[in-house]
Short mmCIF file of C-alpha atoms in Angstrom, two decimals:
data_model
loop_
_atom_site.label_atom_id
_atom_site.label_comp_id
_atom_site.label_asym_id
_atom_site.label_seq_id
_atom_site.Cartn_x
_atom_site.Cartn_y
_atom_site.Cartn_z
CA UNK W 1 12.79 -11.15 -31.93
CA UNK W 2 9.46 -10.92 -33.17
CA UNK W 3 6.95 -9.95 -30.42
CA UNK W 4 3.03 -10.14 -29.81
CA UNK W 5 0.81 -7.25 -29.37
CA UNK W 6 0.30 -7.28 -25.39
CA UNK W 7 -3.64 -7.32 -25.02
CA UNK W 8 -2.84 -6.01 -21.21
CA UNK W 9 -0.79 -2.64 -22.19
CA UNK W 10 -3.49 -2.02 -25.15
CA UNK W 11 -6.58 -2.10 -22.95
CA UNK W 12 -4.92 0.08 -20.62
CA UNK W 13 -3.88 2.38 -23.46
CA UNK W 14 -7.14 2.31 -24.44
CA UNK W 15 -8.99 3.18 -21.13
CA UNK W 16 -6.44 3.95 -17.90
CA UNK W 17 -5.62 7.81 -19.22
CA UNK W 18 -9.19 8.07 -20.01
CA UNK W 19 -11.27 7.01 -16.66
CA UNK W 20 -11.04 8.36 -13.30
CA UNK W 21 -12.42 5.48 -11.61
CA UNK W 22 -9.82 2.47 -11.74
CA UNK W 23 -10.57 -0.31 -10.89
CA UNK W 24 -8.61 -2.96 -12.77
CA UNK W 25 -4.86 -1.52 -11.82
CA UNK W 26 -2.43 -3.90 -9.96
CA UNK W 27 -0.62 -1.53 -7.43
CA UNK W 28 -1.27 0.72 -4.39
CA UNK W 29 -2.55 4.12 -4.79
CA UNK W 30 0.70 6.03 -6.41
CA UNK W 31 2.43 8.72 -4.19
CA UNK W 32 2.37 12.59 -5.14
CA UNK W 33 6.24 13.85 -4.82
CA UNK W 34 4.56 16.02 -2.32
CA UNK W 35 3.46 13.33 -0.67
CA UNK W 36 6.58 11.42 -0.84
CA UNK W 37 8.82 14.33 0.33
CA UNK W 38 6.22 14.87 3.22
CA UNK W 39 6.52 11.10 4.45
CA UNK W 40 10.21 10.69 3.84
CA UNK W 41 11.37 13.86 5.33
CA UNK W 42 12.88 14.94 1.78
CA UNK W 43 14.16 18.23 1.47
CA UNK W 44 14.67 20.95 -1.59
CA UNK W 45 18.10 20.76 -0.77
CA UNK W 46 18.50 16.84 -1.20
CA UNK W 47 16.62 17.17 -4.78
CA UNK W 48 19.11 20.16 -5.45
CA UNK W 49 22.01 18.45 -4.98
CA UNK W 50 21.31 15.49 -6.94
CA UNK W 51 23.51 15.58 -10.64
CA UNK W 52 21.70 14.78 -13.41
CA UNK W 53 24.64 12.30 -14.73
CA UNK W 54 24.89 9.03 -15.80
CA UNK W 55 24.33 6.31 -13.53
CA UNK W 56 26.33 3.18 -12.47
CA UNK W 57 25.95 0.05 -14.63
CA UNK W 58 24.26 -1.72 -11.49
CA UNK W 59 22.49 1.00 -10.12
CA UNK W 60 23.67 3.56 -7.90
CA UNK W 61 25.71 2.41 -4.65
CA UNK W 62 23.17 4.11 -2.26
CA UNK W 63 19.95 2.34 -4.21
CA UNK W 64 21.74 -0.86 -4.49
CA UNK W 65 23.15 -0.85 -0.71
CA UNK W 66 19.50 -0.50 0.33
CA UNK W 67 17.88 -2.30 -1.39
CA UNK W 68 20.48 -5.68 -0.18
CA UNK W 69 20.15 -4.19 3.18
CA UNK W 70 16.21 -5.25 2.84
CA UNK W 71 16.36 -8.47 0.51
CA UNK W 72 19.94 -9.88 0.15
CA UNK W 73 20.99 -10.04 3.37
CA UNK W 74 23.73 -6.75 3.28
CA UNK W 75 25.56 -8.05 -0.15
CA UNK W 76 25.32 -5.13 -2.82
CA UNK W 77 26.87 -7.56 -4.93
CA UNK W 78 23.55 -9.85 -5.49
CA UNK W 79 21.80 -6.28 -6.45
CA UNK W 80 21.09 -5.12 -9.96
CA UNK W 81 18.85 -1.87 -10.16
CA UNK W 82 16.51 -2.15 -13.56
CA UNK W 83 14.57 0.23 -15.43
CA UNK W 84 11.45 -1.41 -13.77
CA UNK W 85 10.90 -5.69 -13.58
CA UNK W 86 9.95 -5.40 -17.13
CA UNK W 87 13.95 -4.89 -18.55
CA UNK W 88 15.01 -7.24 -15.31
CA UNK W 89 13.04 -10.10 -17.29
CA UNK W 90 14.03 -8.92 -20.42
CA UNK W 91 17.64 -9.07 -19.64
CA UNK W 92 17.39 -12.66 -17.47
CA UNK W 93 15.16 -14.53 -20.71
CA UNK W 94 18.05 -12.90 -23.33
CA UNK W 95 20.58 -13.59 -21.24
CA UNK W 96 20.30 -17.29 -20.47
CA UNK W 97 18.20 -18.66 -23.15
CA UNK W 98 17.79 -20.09 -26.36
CA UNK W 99 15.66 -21.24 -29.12
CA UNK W 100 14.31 -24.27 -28.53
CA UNK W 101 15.18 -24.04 -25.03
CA UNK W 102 11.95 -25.49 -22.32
CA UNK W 103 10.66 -23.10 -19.93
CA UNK W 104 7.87 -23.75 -17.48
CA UNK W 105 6.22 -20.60 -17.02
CA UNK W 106 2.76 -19.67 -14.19
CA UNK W 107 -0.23 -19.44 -15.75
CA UNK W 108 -1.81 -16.88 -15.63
CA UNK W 109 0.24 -14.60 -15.65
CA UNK W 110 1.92 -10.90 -16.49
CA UNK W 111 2.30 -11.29 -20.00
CA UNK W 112 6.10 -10.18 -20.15
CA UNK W 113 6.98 -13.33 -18.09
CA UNK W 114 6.22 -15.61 -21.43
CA UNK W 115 6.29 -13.58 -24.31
CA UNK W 116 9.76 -12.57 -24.07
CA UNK W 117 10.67 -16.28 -23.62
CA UNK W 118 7.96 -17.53 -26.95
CA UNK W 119 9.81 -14.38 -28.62
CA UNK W 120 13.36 -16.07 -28.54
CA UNK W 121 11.93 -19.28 -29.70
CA UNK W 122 11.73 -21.50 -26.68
CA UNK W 123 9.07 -24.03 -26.02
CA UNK W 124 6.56 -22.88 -23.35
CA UNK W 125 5.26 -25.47 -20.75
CA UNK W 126 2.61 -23.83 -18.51
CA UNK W 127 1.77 -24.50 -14.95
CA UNK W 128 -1.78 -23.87 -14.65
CA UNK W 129 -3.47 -22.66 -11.76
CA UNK W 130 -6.82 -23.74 -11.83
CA UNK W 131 -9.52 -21.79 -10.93
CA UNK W 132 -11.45 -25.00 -9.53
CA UNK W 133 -8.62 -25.15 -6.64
CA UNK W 134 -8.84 -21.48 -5.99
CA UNK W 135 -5.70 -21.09 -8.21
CA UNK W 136 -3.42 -22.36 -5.69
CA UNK W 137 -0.29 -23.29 -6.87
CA UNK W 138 0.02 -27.55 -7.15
CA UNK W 139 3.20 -28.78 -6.74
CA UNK W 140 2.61 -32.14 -8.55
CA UNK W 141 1.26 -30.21 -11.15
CA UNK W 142 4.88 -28.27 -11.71
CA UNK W 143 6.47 -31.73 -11.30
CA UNK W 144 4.54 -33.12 -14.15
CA UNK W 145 5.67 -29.98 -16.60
CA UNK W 146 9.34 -29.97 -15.88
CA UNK W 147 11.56 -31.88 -17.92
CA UNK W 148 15.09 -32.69 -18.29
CA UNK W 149 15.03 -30.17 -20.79
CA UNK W 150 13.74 -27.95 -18.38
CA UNK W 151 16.29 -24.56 -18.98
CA UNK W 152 14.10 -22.29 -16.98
CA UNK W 153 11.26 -21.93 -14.55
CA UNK W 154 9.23 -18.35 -14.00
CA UNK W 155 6.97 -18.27 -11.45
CA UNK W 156 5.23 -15.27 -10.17
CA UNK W 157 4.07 -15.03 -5.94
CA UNK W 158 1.69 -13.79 -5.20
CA UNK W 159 0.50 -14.11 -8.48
CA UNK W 160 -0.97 -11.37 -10.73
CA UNK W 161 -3.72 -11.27 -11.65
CA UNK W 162 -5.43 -14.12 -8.98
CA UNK W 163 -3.64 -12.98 -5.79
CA UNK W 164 -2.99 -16.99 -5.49
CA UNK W 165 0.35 -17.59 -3.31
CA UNK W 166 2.43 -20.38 -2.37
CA UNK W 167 1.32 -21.95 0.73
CA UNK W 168 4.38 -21.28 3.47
CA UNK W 169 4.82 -25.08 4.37
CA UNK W 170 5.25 -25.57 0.38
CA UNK W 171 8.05 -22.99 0.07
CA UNK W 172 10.93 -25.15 0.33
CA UNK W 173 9.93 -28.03 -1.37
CA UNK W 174 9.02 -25.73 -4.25
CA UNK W 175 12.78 -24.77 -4.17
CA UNK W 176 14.14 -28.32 -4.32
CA UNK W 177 11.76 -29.48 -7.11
CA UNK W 178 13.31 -26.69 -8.88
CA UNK W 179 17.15 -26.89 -7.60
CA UNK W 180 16.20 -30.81 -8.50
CA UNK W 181 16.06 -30.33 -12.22
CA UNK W 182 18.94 -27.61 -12.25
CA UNK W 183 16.72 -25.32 -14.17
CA UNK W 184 16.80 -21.43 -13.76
CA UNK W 185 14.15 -19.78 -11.34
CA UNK W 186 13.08 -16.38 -12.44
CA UNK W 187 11.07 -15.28 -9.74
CA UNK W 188 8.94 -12.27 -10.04
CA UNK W 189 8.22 -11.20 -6.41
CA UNK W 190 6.69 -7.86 -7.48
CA UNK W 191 3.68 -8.57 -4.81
CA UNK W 192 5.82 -9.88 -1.96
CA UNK W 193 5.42 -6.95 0.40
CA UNK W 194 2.17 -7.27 0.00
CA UNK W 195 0.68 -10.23 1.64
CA UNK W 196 -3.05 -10.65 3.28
CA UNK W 197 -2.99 -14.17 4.77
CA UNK W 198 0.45 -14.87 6.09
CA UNK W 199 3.80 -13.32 6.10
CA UNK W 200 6.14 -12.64 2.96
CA UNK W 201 7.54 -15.48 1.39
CA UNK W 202 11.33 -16.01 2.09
CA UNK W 203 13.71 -14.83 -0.61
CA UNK W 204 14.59 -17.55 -2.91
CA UNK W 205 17.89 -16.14 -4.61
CA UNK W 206 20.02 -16.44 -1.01
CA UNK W 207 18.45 -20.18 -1.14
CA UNK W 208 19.11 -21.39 -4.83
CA UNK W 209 22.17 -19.54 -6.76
CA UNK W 210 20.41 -20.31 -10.35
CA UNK W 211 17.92 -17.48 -8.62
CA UNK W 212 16.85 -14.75 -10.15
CA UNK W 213 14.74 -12.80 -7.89
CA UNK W 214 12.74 -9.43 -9.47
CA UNK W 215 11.05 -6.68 -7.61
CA UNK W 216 9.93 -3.54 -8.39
CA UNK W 217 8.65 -0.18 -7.42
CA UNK W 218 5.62 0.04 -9.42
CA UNK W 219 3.18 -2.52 -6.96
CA UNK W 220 4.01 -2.21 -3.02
CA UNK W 221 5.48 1.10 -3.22
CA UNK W 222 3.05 3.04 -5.38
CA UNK W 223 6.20 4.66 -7.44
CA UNK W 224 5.41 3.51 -10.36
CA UNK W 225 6.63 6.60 -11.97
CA UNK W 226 9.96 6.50 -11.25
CA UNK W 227 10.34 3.28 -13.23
CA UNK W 228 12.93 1.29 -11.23
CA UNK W 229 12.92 -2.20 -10.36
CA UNK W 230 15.57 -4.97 -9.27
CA UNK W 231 16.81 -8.02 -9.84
CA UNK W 232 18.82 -10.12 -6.93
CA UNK W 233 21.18 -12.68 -7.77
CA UNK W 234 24.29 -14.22 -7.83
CA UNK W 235 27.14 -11.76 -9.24
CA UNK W 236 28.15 -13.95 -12.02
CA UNK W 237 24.73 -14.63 -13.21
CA UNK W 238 24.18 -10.45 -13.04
CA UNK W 239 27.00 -10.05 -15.22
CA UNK W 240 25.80 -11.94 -17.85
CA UNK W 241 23.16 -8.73 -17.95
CA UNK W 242 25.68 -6.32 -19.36
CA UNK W 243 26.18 -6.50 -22.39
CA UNK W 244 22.10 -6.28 -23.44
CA UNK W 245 22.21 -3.35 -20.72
CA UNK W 246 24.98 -1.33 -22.57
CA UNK W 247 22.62 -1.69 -25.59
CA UNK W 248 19.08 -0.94 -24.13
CA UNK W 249 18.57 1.61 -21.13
CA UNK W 250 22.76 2.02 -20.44
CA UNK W 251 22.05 2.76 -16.54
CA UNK W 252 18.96 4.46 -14.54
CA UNK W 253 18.36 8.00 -13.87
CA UNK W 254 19.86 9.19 -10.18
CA UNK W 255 17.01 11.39 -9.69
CA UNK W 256 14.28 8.46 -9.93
CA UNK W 257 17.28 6.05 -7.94
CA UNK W 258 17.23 8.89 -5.07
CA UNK W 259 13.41 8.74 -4.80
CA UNK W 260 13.93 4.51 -4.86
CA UNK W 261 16.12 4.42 -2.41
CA UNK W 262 14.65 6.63 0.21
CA UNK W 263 11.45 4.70 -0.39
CA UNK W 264 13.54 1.58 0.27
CA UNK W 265 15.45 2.78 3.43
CA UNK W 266 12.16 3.59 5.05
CA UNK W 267 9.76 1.18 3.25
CA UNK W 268 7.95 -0.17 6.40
CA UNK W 269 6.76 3.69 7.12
CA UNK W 270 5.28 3.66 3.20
CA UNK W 271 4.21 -0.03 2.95
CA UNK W 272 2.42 0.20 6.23
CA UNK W 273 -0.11 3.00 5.15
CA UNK W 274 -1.01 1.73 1.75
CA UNK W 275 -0.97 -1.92 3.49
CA UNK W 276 -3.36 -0.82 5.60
CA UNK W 277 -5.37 0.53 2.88
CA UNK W 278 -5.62 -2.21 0.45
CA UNK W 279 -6.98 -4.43 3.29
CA UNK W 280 -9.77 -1.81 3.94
CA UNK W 281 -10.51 -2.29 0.37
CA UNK W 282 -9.97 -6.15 -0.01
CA UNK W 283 -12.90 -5.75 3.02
CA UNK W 284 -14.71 -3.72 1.08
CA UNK W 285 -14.69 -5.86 -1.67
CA UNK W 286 -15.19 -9.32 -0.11
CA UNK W 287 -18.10 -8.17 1.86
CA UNK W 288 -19.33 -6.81 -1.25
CA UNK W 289 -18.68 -10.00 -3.07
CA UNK W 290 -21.02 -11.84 -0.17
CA UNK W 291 -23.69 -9.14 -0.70
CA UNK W 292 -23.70 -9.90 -4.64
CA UNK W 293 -23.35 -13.65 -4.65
CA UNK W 294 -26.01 -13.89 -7.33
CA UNK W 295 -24.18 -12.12 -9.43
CA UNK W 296 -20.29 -12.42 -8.58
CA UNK W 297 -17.57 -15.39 -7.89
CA UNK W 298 -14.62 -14.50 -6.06
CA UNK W 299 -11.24 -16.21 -4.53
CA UNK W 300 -10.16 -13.78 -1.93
CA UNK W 301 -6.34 -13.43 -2.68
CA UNK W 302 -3.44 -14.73 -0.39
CA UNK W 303 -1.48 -11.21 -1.59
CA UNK W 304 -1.09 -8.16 -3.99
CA UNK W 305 -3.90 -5.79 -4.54
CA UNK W 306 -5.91 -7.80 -7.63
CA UNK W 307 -8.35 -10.34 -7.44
CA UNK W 308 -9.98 -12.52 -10.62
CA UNK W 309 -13.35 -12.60 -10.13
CA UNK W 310 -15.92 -14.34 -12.57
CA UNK W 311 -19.79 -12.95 -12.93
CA UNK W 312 -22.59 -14.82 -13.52
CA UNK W 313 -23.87 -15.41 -16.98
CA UNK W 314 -20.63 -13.48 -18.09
CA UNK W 315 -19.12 -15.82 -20.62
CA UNK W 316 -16.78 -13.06 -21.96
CA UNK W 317 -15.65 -9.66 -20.02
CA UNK W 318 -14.48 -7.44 -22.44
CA UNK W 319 -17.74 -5.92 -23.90
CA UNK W 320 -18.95 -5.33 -19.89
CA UNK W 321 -15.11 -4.13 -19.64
CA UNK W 322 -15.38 -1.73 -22.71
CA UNK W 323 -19.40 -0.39 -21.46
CA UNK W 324 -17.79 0.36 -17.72
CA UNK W 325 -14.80 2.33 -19.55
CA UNK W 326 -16.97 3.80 -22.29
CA UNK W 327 -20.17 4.90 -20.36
CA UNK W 328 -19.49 4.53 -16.31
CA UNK W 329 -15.93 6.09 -15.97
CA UNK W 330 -14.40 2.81 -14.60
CA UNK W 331 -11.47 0.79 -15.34
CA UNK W 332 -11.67 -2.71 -15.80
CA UNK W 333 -9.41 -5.43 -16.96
CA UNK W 334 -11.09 -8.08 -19.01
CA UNK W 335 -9.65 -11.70 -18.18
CA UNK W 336 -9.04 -12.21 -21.91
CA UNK W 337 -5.14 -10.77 -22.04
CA UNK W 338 -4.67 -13.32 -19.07
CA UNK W 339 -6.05 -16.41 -21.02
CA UNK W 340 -9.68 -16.30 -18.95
CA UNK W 341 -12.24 -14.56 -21.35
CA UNK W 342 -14.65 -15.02 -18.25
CA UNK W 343 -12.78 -13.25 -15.18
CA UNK W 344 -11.47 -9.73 -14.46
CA UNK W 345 -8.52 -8.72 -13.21
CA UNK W 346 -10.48 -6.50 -10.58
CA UNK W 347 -7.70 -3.81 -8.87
CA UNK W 348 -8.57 -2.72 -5.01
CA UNK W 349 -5.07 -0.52 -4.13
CA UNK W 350 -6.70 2.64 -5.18
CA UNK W 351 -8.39 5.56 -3.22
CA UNK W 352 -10.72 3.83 -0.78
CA UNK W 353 -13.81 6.03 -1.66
CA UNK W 354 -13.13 6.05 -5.76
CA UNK W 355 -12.49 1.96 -4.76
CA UNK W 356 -16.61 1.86 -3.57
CA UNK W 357 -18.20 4.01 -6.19
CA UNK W 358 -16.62 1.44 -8.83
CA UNK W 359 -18.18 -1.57 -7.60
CA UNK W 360 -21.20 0.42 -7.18
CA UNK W 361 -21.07 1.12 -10.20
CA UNK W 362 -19.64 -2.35 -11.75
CA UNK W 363 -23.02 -3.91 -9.37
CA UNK W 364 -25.58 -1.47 -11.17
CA UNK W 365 -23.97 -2.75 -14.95
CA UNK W 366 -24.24 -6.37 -13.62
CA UNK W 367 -27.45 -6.02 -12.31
CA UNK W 368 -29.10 -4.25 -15.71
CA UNK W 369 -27.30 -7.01 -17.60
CA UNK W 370 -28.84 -10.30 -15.74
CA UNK W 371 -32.21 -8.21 -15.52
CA UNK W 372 -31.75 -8.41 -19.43
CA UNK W 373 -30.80 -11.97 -19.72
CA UNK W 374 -34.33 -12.91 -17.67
CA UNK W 375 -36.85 -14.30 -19.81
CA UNK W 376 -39.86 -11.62 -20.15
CA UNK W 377 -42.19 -12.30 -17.22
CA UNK W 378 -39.64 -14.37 -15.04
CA UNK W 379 -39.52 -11.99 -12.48
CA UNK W 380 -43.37 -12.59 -11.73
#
């Protein structure tokens, strides 16, 4: 496998260790184990029993049996615990494709959910969501790029980074345009807990058994530390996983599966405060959107905690992107590592009163930089 650079992971290299302000990050505000042990009633003596051993192939029984409880209706089965939803694609794309092998995948979109596929030599169709329809996802669109050679089909909904969902009504016929071609879904549902205009999506791997279903701890939950994730499917299709497992991360550590799974068993009580948060924020930031229309385009997003704004007279991000991280403190995700030189991925989970100083700030750059583009004596 020969893979690209990731223009995503260097920027935030480059600039998320090194700013204090972030706005261009696409999960809730992360959890102190304080915090965490606070909320989840989480004693010394639970940490002290825990034995820092090996872990199951799948996951640990208690992770796995609550994390089906939530998402695969009771069957630990149809549960795979991953070292994050970066090894669950990893392990799906290596498992079940080949070179030369078609596979439709969103656009835009996290970068992992086509590189590994363009790594192993398969022929990338994309499914573009345009930013003239608000980035909805078309369905005759999809239709059009699926093929009988059509091996596999990786969508991510709500997306990242345009917050763009799949309209309810659509759900099912999405399903059977997919189930239609017998192609492999790899869903990435990172964002599904975390929906603004209507309820979650249902959960497509108990609907289609060529599912793959991924989730992860590092959006919703604000645990990105403890690098876990999942993948939900049918057994067979999980078993297929092994072998690449036994070679890569072996199993998960039961100290970070113990945190997972009592963030799981009581996930309403955590996903209701930072819920509650990022729609504070997404206020915050729409209003402030309104206020700035001169100077600012935005979709509001159906879900997740990122929008993908455009500015005005901004034909390319990344030098604004680099003068916010370099002179103002702020983190800011230039639309270039998503294919859209012009937009931002623009992050609202964070701390509500580090979310307003940014845009304060991002206003005062954007505002210095059209006064600058103004030819002398326009403002007369």
């Amino acid at each position: 496998m020969k893979l690209r650079r990731a223009p995503l992971e260097d920027w935030m290299r480059d600039f998320y260790f090194d700013t204090t302000i972030d706005l261009g990050s696409s999960g809730v505000q992360c959890w102190t184990l304080a915090e965490l042990r606070a909320l989840l009633a989480i004693g010394h003596d639970d940490l002290d029993a825990i034995a820092l051993d090996d872990s199951p192939s799948y996951g640990s029984e208690a992770l796995r049996r609550a994390l089906a409880q939530r998402f695969a209706d009771g069957d630990p089965a149809r549960v795979m615990a991953t070292h994050g939803s970066t090894e669950a694609i990893f392990l799906a794309m290596n498992a079940l494709l080949e070179p030369g092998d078609e596979v439709v995948v969103i656009d835009p979109g996290y970068h992992s959910l086509w590189s590994i596929a363009e790594s192993i030599g398969c022929r990338l169709r994309r499914w573009r969501l345009r930013p003239e329809d608000g980035f909805t996802p078309d369905l005759d669109a999809l239709r059009a790029r699926i093929t009988p050679r059509t091996r596999m089909v990786v969508v991510n909904l709500p997306n990242n980074p345009t917050g763009a969902s799949l309209p309810a009504g659509l759900f099912d016929a999405f399903l059977g345009l997919v189930a239609d071609s017998g192609a492999y879904l790899v869903w990435d549902g990172a964002f599904t807990e975390l929906t603004h205009t209507g309820p979650p999506l249902p959960e497509p791997s108990l609907r289609y058994e060529r599912c793959l279903s991924l989730g992860t701890m590092s959006k919703a939950y604000g645990l990105p530390g403890t690098r876990v994730g999942w993948c939900l499917g049918a057994p067979d299709l999980l078993a297929r996983f092994l072998p690449l497992r036994d070679a890569l991360t072996i199993c998960l550590s039961p100290l970070t599966e113990f945190l997972a799974e009592r963030a799981v068993v009581h996930a309403d009580r955590i996903l209701g405060i930072r819920r509650a948060q990022a729609r504070r924020n997404l206020d915050t930031l729409t209003a402030w959107a309104d206020a700035n229309a001169a100077l600012v385009s935005l979709t509001p997003p159906d879900g997740g905690v990122t929008a993908f704004p455009s500015f005005h007279g901004v034909t390319d991000t990344e030098d604004l992107c680099r003068e916010l991280g370099r002179d103002h403190d702020v983190l800011l995700v230039p639309g270039s590592g998503f294919g859209h030189p012009d937009r931002v991925r623009l992050g609202f989970g964070g701390d509500e009163k580090d979310f307003a100083t940014g845009l304060h700030r991002l206003q005062t750059v954007l505002e210095q930089r059209a006064a600058a583009r103004r030819p002398e004596g326009a403002h007369r």
